[in-house]
Coordinates of C-alpha atoms in Angstrom, one line a residue:
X891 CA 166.9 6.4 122.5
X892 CA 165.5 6.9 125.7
X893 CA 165.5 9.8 129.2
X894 CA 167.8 7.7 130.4
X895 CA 170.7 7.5 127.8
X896 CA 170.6 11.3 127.2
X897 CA 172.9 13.3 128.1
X898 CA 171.6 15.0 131.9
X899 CA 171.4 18.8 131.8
X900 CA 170.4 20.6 134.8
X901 CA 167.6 22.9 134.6
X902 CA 165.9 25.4 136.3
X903 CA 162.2 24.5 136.4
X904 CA 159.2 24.5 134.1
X905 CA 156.8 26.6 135.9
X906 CA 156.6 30.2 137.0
X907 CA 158.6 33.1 136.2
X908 CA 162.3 31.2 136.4
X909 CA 161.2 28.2 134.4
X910 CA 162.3 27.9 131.0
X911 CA 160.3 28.6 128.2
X912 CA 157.1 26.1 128.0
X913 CA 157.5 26.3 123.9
X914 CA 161.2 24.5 123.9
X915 CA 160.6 21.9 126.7
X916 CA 159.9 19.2 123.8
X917 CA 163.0 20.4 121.5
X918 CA 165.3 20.1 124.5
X919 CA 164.2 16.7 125.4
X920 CA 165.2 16.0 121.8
X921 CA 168.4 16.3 122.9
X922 CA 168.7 16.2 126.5
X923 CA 167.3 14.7 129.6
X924 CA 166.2 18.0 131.5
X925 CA 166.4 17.6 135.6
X926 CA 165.0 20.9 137.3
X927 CA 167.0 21.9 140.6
X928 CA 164.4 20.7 142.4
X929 CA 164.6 17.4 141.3
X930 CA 168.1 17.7 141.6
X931 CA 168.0 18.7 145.5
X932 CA 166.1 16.0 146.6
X933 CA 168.4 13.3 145.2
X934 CA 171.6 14.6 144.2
X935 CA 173.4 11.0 144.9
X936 CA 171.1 10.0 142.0
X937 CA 171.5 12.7 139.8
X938 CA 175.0 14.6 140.3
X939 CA 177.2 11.9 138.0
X940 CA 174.1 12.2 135.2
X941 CA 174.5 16.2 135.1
X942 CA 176.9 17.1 131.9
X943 CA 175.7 20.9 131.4
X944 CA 173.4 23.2 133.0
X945 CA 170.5 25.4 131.2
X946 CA 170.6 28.9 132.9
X947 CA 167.7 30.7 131.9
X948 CA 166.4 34.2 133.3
X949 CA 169.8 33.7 135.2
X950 CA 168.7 30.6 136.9
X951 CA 170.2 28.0 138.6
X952 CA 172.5 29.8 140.9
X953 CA 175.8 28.6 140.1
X954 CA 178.2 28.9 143.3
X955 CA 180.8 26.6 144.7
X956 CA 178.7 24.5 146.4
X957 CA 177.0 23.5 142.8
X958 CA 180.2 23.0 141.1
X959 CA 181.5 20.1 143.7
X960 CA 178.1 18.3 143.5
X961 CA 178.3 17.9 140.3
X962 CA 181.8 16.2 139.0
X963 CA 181.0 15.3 135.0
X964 CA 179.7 19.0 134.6
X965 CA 181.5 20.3 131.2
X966 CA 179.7 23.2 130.4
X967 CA 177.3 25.7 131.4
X968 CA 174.9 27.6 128.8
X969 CA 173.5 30.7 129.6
X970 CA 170.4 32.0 127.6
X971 CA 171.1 35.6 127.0
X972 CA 174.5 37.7 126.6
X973 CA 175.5 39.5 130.0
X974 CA 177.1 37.3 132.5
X975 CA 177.4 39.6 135.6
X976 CA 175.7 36.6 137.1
X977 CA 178.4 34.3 136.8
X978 CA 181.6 33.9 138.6
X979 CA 184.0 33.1 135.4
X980 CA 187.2 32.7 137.0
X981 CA 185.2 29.7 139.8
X982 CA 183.9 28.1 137.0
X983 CA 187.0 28.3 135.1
X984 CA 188.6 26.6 138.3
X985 CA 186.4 23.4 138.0
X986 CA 187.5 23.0 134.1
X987 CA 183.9 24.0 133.2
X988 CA 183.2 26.0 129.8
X989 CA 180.5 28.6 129.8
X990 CA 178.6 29.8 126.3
X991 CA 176.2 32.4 126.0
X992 CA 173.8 33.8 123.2
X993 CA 175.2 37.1 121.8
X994 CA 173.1 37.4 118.5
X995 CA 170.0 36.1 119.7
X996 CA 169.7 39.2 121.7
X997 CA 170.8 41.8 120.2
X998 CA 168.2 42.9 117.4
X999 CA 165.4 42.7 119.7
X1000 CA 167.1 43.8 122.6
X1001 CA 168.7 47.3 120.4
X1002 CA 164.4 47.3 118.8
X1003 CA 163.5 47.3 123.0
X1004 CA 166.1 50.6 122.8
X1005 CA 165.0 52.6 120.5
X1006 CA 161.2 52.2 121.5
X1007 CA 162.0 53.0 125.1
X1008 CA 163.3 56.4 123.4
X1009 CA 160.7 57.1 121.0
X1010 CA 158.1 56.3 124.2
X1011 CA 159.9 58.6 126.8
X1012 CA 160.8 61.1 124.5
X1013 CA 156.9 61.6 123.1
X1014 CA 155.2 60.5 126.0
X1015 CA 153.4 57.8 124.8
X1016 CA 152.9 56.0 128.5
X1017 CA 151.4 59.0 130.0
X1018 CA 149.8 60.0 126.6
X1019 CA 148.1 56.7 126.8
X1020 CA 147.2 57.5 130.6
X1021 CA 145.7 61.1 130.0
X1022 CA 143.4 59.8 126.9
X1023 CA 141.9 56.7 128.7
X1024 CA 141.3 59.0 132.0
X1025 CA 137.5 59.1 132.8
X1026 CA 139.0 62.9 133.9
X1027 CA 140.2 63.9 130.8
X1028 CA 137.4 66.2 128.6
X1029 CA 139.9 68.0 126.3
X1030 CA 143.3 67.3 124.9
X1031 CA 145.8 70.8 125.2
X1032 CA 147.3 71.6 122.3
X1033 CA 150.2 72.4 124.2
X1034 CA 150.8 69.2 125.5
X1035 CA 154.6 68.3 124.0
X1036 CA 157.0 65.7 124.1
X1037 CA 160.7 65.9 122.7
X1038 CA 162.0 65.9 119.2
X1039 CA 163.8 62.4 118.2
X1040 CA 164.7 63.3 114.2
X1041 CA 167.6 65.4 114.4
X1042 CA 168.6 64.9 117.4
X1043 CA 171.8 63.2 119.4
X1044 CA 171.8 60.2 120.8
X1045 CA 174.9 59.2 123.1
X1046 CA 175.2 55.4 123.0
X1047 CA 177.2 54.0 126.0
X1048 CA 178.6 51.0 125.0
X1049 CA 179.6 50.0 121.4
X1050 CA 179.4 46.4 121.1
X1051 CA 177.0 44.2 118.7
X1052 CA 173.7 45.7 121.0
X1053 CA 174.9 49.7 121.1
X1054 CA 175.8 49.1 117.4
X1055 CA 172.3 48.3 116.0
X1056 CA 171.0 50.5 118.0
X1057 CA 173.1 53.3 116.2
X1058 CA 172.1 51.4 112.9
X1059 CA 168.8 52.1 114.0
X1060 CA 169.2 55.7 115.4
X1061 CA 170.6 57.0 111.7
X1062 CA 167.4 55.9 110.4
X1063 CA 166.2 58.7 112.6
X1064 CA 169.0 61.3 111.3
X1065 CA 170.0 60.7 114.9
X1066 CA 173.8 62.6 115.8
X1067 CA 175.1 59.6 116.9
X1068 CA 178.2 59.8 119.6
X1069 CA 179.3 56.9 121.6
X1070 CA 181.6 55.8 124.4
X1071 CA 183.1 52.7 124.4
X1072 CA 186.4 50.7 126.3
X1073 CA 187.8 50.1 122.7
X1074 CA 186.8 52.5 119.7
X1075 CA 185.3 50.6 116.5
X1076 CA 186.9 50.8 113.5
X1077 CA 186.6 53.7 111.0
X1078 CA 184.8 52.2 108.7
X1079 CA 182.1 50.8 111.0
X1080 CA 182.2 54.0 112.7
X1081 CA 181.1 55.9 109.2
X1082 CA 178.6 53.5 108.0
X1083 CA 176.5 54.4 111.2
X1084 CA 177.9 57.9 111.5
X1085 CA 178.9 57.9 114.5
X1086 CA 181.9 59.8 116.6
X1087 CA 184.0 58.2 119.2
X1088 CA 184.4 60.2 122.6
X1089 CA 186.8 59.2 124.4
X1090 CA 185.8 60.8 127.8
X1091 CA 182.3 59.7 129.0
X1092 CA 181.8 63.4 130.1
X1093 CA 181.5 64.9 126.5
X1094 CA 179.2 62.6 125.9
X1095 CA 177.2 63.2 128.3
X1096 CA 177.2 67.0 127.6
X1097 CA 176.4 66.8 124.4
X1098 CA 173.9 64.3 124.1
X1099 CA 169.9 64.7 124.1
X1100 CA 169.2 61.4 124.4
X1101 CA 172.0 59.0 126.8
X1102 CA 171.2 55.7 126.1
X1103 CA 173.0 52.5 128.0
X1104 CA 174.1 49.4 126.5
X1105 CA 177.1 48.5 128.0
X1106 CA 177.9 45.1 130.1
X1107 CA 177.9 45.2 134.0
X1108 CA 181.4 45.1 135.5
X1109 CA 182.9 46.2 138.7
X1110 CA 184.5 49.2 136.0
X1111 CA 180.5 50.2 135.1
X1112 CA 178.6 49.8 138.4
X1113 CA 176.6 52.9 139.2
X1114 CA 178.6 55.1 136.2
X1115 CA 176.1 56.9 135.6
X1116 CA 175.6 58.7 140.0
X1117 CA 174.8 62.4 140.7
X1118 CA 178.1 63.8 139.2
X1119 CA 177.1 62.2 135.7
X1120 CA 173.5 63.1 135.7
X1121 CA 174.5 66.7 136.3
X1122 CA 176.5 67.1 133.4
X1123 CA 173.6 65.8 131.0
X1124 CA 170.9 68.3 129.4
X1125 CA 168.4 69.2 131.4
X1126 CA 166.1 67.9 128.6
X1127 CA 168.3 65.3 128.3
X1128 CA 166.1 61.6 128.8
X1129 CA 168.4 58.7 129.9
X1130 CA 167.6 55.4 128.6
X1131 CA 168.5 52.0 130.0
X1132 CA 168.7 48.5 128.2
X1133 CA 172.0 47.1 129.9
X1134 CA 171.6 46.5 133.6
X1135 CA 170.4 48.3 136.6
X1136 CA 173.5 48.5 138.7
X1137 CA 175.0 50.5 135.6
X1138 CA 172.9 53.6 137.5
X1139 CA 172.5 55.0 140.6
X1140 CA 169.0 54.6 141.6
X1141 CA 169.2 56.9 144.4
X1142 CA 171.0 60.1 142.0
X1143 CA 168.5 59.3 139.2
X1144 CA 165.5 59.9 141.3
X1145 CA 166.6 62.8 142.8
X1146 CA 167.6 64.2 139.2
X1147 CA 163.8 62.8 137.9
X1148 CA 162.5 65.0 140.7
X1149 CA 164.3 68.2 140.4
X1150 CA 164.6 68.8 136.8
X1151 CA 167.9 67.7 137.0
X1152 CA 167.3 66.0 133.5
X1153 CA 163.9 65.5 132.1
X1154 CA 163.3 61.9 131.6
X1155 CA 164.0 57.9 131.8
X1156 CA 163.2 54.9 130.0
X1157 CA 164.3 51.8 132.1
X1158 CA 164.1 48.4 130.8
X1159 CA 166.8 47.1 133.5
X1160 CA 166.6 47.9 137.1
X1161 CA 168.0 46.9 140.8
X1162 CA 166.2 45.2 142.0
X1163 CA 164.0 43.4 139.8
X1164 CA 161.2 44.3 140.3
X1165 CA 161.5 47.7 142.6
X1166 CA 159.9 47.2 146.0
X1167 CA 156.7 48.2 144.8
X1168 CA 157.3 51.7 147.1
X1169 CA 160.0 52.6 144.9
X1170 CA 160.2 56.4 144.3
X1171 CA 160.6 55.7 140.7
X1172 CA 157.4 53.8 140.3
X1173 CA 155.1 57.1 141.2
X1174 CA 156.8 59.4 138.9
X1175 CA 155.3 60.7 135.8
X1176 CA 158.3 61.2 133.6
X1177 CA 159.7 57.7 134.1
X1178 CA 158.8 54.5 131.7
X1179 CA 159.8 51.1 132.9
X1180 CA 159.0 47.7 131.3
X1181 CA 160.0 44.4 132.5
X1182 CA 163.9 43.2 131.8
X1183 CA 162.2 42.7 128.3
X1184 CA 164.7 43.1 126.1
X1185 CA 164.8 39.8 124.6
X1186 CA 161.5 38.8 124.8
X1187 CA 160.0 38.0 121.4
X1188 CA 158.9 34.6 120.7
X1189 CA 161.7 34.6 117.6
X1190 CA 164.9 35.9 120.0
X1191 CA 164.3 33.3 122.6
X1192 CA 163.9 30.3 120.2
X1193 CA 167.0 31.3 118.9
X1194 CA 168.3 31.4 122.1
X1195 CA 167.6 27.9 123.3
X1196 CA 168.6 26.7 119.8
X1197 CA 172.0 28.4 120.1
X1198 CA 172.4 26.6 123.6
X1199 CA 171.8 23.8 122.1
X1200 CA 174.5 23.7 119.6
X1201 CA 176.6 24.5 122.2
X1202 CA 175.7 21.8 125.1
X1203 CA 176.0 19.2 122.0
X1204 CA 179.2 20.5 121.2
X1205 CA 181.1 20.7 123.9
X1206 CA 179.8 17.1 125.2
X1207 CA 181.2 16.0 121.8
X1208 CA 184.2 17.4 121.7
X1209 CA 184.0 19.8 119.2
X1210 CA 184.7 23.7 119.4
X1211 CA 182.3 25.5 121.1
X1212 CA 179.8 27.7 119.4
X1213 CA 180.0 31.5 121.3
X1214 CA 182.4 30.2 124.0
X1215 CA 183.2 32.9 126.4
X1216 CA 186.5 33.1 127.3
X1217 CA 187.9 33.9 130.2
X1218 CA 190.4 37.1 129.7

């Protein structure tokens, strides 16, 4: 069969940091015939009755209005990953488009990229690593402490399939695990992780050593975690981030980094991405901050594409929809 009788999907690119994945160019093309936006922009009278789905990786295309009436046989639009702040549901919804994302894919590496970012803020390891490469350094001080993880309790904002194995993997660690979540999880999935529902955000915040943040972006979450929250946690307390960066205050965190407010972050999500590169929280010592990597392991993402996929091929057949997100 050849390009041309293949169903069109719309694609980002294949080069630089918005292009999808080099490794699953040739598996798409099994399937698909894969037209980047640029392609797509410089003839869309060619190409916008071929384009059935579109392949949004690292949150690229844009979709907006504009793309929707260019392109009249979309069905579907498959986005790598699991949050979809990026994506305006009810406009898509409008066109009679379906949208499917990747839920499992991420969550076991992304909940693994949690509980590192904890173990690294909490000991250190960042500005361990920093102080024994030094050229400076000529002894190590025997007084030079991080913060104990065993024992301790770890608030987990959002409970959903990523905050969850994160708990699984916190009672490994005879974690205290609390969590805060819009709908509490059944009792029995509730004991097998030990964990205790708080209903108010504010105990958990002042009970928790460790606050870490897994919860989706929604007009509800945006910047729920400002001054007023930051001043209720411990002031050993270390806040950890793995949702999105718009779920904190940049501005409150800093300020609470800088005065002892609370002692610590781990950020693997922030706004924007990357910091202007005179960010405060790029200077200070007790920060840690990797790059929007929660996902990123050679296994998660293959199982992302494959997942998108199954779902392209699905919905341009007909058949139900694997991880269909629905509009509520």
């Amino acid at each position: 069969m050849g390009d041309q009788e293949l169903p069109g999907v719309l694609v980002s690119g294949f080069e630089g940091p918005r292009g999808i994945c080099e490794d699953h160019v040739r598996d798409l093309q099994k399937h698909f015939n894969l037209i980047t936006m640029q392609e797509f922009l410089k003839n869309k009278t060619q190409f916008s009755q071929k384009i059935q789905a579109v392949y949004i990786w690292a949150g690229w295309p844009v979709i907006d209005k504009e793309l929707l009436e260019s392109l009249p046989s979309l069905k579907i639009i498959a986005n790598g990953g699991v949050g979809l702040d990026h994506l305006d549901l009810k406009l898509i919804a409008s066109f009679g488009v379906k949208v499917a994302n990747t839920p499992q894919a991420v969550s076991n590496p992304t909940a693994d990229m949690g509980m590192a970012l904890l173990l690294a803020s909490a000991r250190r390891l960042v500005e361990g690593h920093q102080l024994t490469i030094s050229p400076d350094t000529k002894n190590f001080f025997i007084n030079w402490m991080g913060q104990e993880v065993t024992g301790a309790t770890l608030g987990i904002i959002g409970m959903g399939s990523i905050g969850y194995k994160i708990a699984q993997r916190a009672k490994a660690f005879e974690m205290k695990i609390l969590y805060h979540n819009r709908t509490r999880r059944i009792l029995a999935e509730e004991e097998a992780v030990g964990a205790t529902y708080c209903e108010h955000l504010d105990d958990l915040l002042r009970q928790s050593d460790f606050v870490m943040l897994a919860t989706s972006l929604t007009p509800r979450t945006h910047n729920m975690i400002g001054k007023r929250e930051l001043r209720l946690m411990k002031r050993t307390g270390i806040l950890i981030n793995v949702g999105r960066g718009l779920l904190v205050d940049h501005d409150a965190l800093v300020d609470a980094l800088q005065t002892g407010i609370i002692k610590a972050a781990a950020l693997d999500v922030t706004y924007p991405e990357p910091l202007p590169r005179d960010h405060p929280l790029l200077k200070l010592k007790n920060v840690t901050l990797t790059p929007h990597a929660g996902s990123a392991t050679h296994q998660a993402r293959r199982q992302m594409m494959e997942n998108l996929v199954k779902s392209i091929l699905a919905s341009l057949n007909g058949l139900p929809i694997p991880n269909e997100v629905l509009l509520k």
